[in-house]
Amino acid sequence: QVQLAESGGGLVQVGGSLRLSCAASGRISEHYLGWWRQAPGKEREFVAGINWNGNRLRYTDSVKGRFTISRDNTKNTVYLRMNNLKPEDTAVYYCATDLAPTWVVSTTYRYWGQGTQVTVSS
């Protein structure tokens, strides 16, 4: 089984930066990894994804140029560097993984972390 644990969220001002981490237990070296977020009253939204060796990346349009996803398979960890944060980035951020998910379809990811809160104040 796979377990995921996000960390690194917090309260930042507009224009600030955070780096989220997602540490995994179990074998995920061959898995795709994705970051999702959900704000109160809104649907869960795909943010960024990365394949097993990092040569395929995908971002939602609203974060392109600001967020960077990466992974370190030696540490069994995926990261999301978030720069130039905006109030609309406020959400609970989730890490998710599966062997071959469809990038932007949440139901194709079997394993999810508990989430970490990111709050951006104006």
PDB file of C-alpha atoms in Angstrom:
ATOM      1  CA  GLN A   1       0.000   0.000   0.000  1.00  0.00           C
ATOM      2  CA  VAL A   2       0.952   3.619  -0.530  1.00  0.00           C
ATOM      3  CA  GLN A   3       0.616   6.377   2.048  1.00  0.00           C
ATOM      4  CA  LEU A   4       1.209  10.064   1.318  1.00  0.00           C
ATOM      5  CA  ALA A   5       1.845  12.888   3.780  1.00  0.00           C
ATOM      6  CA  GLU A   6       1.884  16.543   2.700  1.00  0.00           C
ATOM      7  CA  SER A   7       3.702  19.298   4.563  1.00  0.00           C
ATOM      8  CA  GLY A   8       4.892  22.858   4.038  1.00  0.00           C
ATOM      9  CA  GLY A   9       1.620  24.761   3.946  1.00  0.00           C
ATOM     10  CA  GLY A  10       1.045  27.931   5.895  1.00  0.00           C
ATOM     11  CA  LEU A  11       0.029  31.576   5.836  1.00  0.00           C
ATOM     12  CA  VAL A  12       1.820  33.884   3.412  1.00  0.00           C
ATOM     13  CA  GLN A  13       1.273  37.339   1.969  1.00  0.00           C
ATOM     14  CA  VAL A  14       0.477  38.043  -1.667  1.00  0.00           C
ATOM     15  CA  GLY A  15       3.620  37.596  -3.747  1.00  0.00           C
ATOM     16  CA  GLY A  16       5.233  35.241  -1.277  1.00  0.00           C
ATOM     17  CA  SER A  17       6.485  31.712  -1.818  1.00  0.00           C
ATOM     18  CA  LEU A  18       6.041  28.285  -0.292  1.00  0.00           C
ATOM     19  CA  ARG A  19       7.399  24.837  -1.041  1.00  0.00           C
ATOM     20  CA  LEU A  20       5.094  21.927  -0.398  1.00  0.00           C
ATOM     21  CA  SER A  21       6.442  18.439   0.145  1.00  0.00           C
ATOM     22  CA  CYS A  22       4.737  15.081  -0.124  1.00  0.00           C
ATOM     23  CA  ALA A  23       6.554  12.162   1.440  1.00  0.00           C
ATOM     24  CA  ALA A  24       5.467   8.683   0.431  1.00  0.00           C
ATOM     25  CA  SER A  25       5.692   5.310   2.052  1.00  0.00           C
ATOM     26  CA  GLY A  26       5.489   2.278  -0.149  1.00  0.00           C
ATOM     27  CA  ARG A  27       6.716   1.959  -3.723  1.00  0.00           C
ATOM     28  CA  ILE A  28       5.941   4.955  -5.908  1.00  0.00           C
ATOM     29  CA  SER A  29       9.049   5.156  -8.100  1.00  0.00           C
ATOM     30  CA  GLU A  30       7.040   4.118 -11.177  1.00  0.00           C
ATOM     31  CA  HIS A  31       3.960   6.169 -10.262  1.00  0.00           C
ATOM     32  CA  TYR A  32       2.689   9.420 -11.637  1.00  0.00           C
ATOM     33  CA  LEU A  33       2.280  12.114  -8.978  1.00  0.00           C
ATOM     34  CA  GLY A  34      -0.155  14.989  -8.925  1.00  0.00           C
ATOM     35  CA  TRP A  35      -0.924  18.036  -6.826  1.00  0.00           C
ATOM     36  CA  TRP A  36      -4.566  19.022  -6.418  1.00  0.00           C
ATOM     37  CA  ARG A  37      -6.242  21.780  -4.444  1.00  0.00           C
ATOM     38  CA  GLN A  38      -9.696  22.465  -3.084  1.00  0.00           C
ATOM     39  CA  ALA A  39     -11.059  25.731  -1.745  1.00  0.00           C
ATOM     40  CA  PRO A  40     -14.229  25.928   0.389  1.00  0.00           C
ATOM     41  CA  GLY A  41     -17.330  25.636  -1.759  1.00  0.00           C
ATOM     42  CA  LYS A  42     -15.350  24.740  -4.882  1.00  0.00           C
ATOM     43  CA  GLU A  43     -14.559  21.528  -6.706  1.00  0.00           C
ATOM     44  CA  ARG A  44     -11.184  19.877  -6.382  1.00  0.00           C
ATOM     45  CA  GLU A  45      -8.838  21.283  -9.026  1.00  0.00           C
ATOM     46  CA  PHE A  46      -5.816  19.751 -10.716  1.00  0.00           C
ATOM     47  CA  VAL A  47      -2.704  21.877 -10.158  1.00  0.00           C
ATOM     48  CA  ALA A  48       0.353  20.008 -11.452  1.00  0.00           C
ATOM     49  CA  GLY A  49       1.503  16.522 -12.389  1.00  0.00           C
ATOM     50  CA  ILE A  50       4.749  14.671 -13.038  1.00  0.00           C
ATOM     51  CA  ASN A  51       5.547  11.235 -14.427  1.00  0.00           C
ATOM     52  CA  TRP A  52       7.932   8.705 -12.917  1.00  0.00           C
ATOM     53  CA  ASN A  53      11.197  10.121 -14.290  1.00  0.00           C
ATOM     54  CA  GLY A  54      10.193  13.770 -14.487  1.00  0.00           C
ATOM     55  CA  ASN A  55      10.283  14.096 -18.281  1.00  0.00           C
ATOM     56  CA  ARG A  56       6.540  14.753 -18.541  1.00  0.00           C
ATOM     57  CA  LEU A  57       5.027  17.691 -16.660  1.00  0.00           C
ATOM     58  CA  ARG A  58       1.627  19.317 -16.718  1.00  0.00           C
ATOM     59  CA  TYR A  59       0.245  22.446 -15.053  1.00  0.00           C
ATOM     60  CA  THR A  60      -3.117  24.084 -14.912  1.00  0.00           C
ATOM     61  CA  ASP A  61      -3.071  27.397 -16.772  1.00  0.00           C
ATOM     62  CA  SER A  62      -3.549  29.531 -13.675  1.00  0.00           C
ATOM     63  CA  VAL A  63      -0.228  28.416 -12.135  1.00  0.00           C
ATOM     64  CA  LYS A  64       2.016  28.198 -15.216  1.00  0.00           C
ATOM     65  CA  GLY A  65       5.149  30.241 -14.724  1.00  0.00           C
ATOM     66  CA  ARG A  66       4.585  30.458 -10.963  1.00  0.00           C
ATOM     67  CA  PHE A  67       4.532  26.846  -9.715  1.00  0.00           C
ATOM     68  CA  THR A  68       7.087  24.103 -10.316  1.00  0.00           C
ATOM     69  CA  ILE A  69       6.579  20.409  -9.616  1.00  0.00           C
ATOM     70  CA  SER A  70       9.549  18.108  -9.073  1.00  0.00           C
ATOM     71  CA  ARG A  71      10.328  14.754  -7.511  1.00  0.00           C
ATOM     72  CA  ASP A  72      13.253  13.075  -5.828  1.00  0.00           C
ATOM     73  CA  ASN A  73      12.848   9.338  -6.135  1.00  0.00           C
ATOM     74  CA  THR A  74      15.790   8.669  -3.815  1.00  0.00           C
ATOM     75  CA  LYS A  75      13.766  10.362  -1.061  1.00  0.00           C
ATOM     76  CA  ASN A  76      10.360   9.094  -2.224  1.00  0.00           C
ATOM     77  CA  THR A  77       9.158  12.691  -2.228  1.00  0.00           C
ATOM     78  CA  VAL A  78       7.421  15.089  -4.612  1.00  0.00           C
ATOM     79  CA  TYR A  79       7.581  18.873  -4.264  1.00  0.00           C
ATOM     80  CA  LEU A  80       5.557  21.856  -5.374  1.00  0.00           C
ATOM     81  CA  ARG A  81       7.396  25.177  -5.379  1.00  0.00           C
ATOM     82  CA  MET A  82       4.869  28.012  -5.411  1.00  0.00           C
ATOM     83  CA  ASN A  83       6.056  31.526  -6.242  1.00  0.00           C
ATOM     84  CA  ASN A  84       4.204  34.826  -6.566  1.00  0.00           C
ATOM     85  CA  LEU A  85       1.252  33.498  -4.614  1.00  0.00           C
ATOM     86  CA  LYS A  86      -2.158  35.072  -5.095  1.00  0.00           C
ATOM     87  CA  PRO A  87      -5.272  35.055  -2.882  1.00  0.00           C
ATOM     88  CA  GLU A  88      -6.975  32.706  -5.341  1.00  0.00           C
ATOM     89  CA  ASP A  89      -4.286  30.115  -4.562  1.00  0.00           C
ATOM     90  CA  THR A  90      -5.773  29.724  -1.071  1.00  0.00           C
ATOM     91  CA  ALA A  91      -6.889  26.107  -0.690  1.00  0.00           C
ATOM     92  CA  VAL A  92      -6.112  22.769   0.859  1.00  0.00           C
ATOM     93  CA  TYR A  93      -3.435  21.172  -1.303  1.00  0.00           C
ATOM     94  CA  TYR A  94      -3.417  17.409  -1.774  1.00  0.00           C
ATOM     95  CA  CYS A  95      -0.818  15.029  -3.129  1.00  0.00           C
ATOM     96  CA  ALA A  96      -2.102  12.065  -5.124  1.00  0.00           C
ATOM     97  CA  THR A  97      -0.570   9.175  -7.018  1.00  0.00           C
ATOM     98  CA  ASP A  98      -1.280   6.138  -9.160  1.00  0.00           C
ATOM     99  CA  LEU A  99       0.529   4.059 -11.771  1.00  0.00           C
ATOM    100  CA  ALA A 100      -1.159   5.587 -14.817  1.00  0.00           C
ATOM    101  CA  PRO A 101      -3.788   8.179 -13.948  1.00  0.00           C
ATOM    102  CA  THR A 102      -5.464  10.523 -16.353  1.00  0.00           C
ATOM    103  CA  TRP A 103      -3.780  13.822 -15.478  1.00  0.00           C
ATOM    104  CA  VAL A 104      -6.798  15.961 -14.657  1.00  0.00           C
ATOM    105  CA  VAL A 105      -9.312  13.297 -13.568  1.00  0.00           C
ATOM    106  CA  SER A 106      -9.285  12.946  -9.791  1.00  0.00           C
ATOM    107  CA  THR A 107     -11.024   9.569  -9.752  1.00  0.00           C
ATOM    108  CA  THR A 108      -8.090   7.982 -11.612  1.00  0.00           C
ATOM    109  CA  TYR A 109      -5.789   8.549  -8.608  1.00  0.00           C
ATOM    110  CA  ARG A 110      -6.192   5.839  -5.972  1.00  0.00           C
ATOM    111  CA  TYR A 111      -3.919   7.251  -3.272  1.00  0.00           C
ATOM    112  CA  TRP A 112      -4.286  10.638  -1.580  1.00  0.00           C
ATOM    113  CA  GLY A 113      -2.653  12.466   1.295  1.00  0.00           C
ATOM    114  CA  GLN A 114      -4.483  14.274   4.076  1.00  0.00           C
ATOM    115  CA  GLY A 115      -3.844  17.734   2.644  1.00  0.00           C
ATOM    116  CA  THR A 116      -1.996  20.843   3.782  1.00  0.00           C
ATOM    117  CA  GLN A 117      -3.563  24.290   4.096  1.00  0.00           C
ATOM    118  CA  VAL A 118      -2.194  27.189   2.060  1.00  0.00           C
ATOM    119  CA  THR A 119      -3.588  30.629   2.880  1.00  0.00           C
ATOM    120  CA  VAL A 120      -2.562  33.729   0.934  1.00  0.00           C
ATOM    121  CA  SER A 121      -3.526  37.038   2.517  1.00  0.00           C
ATOM    122  CA  SER A 122      -3.945  40.288   0.598  1.00  0.00           C
TER     123      SER A 122
END
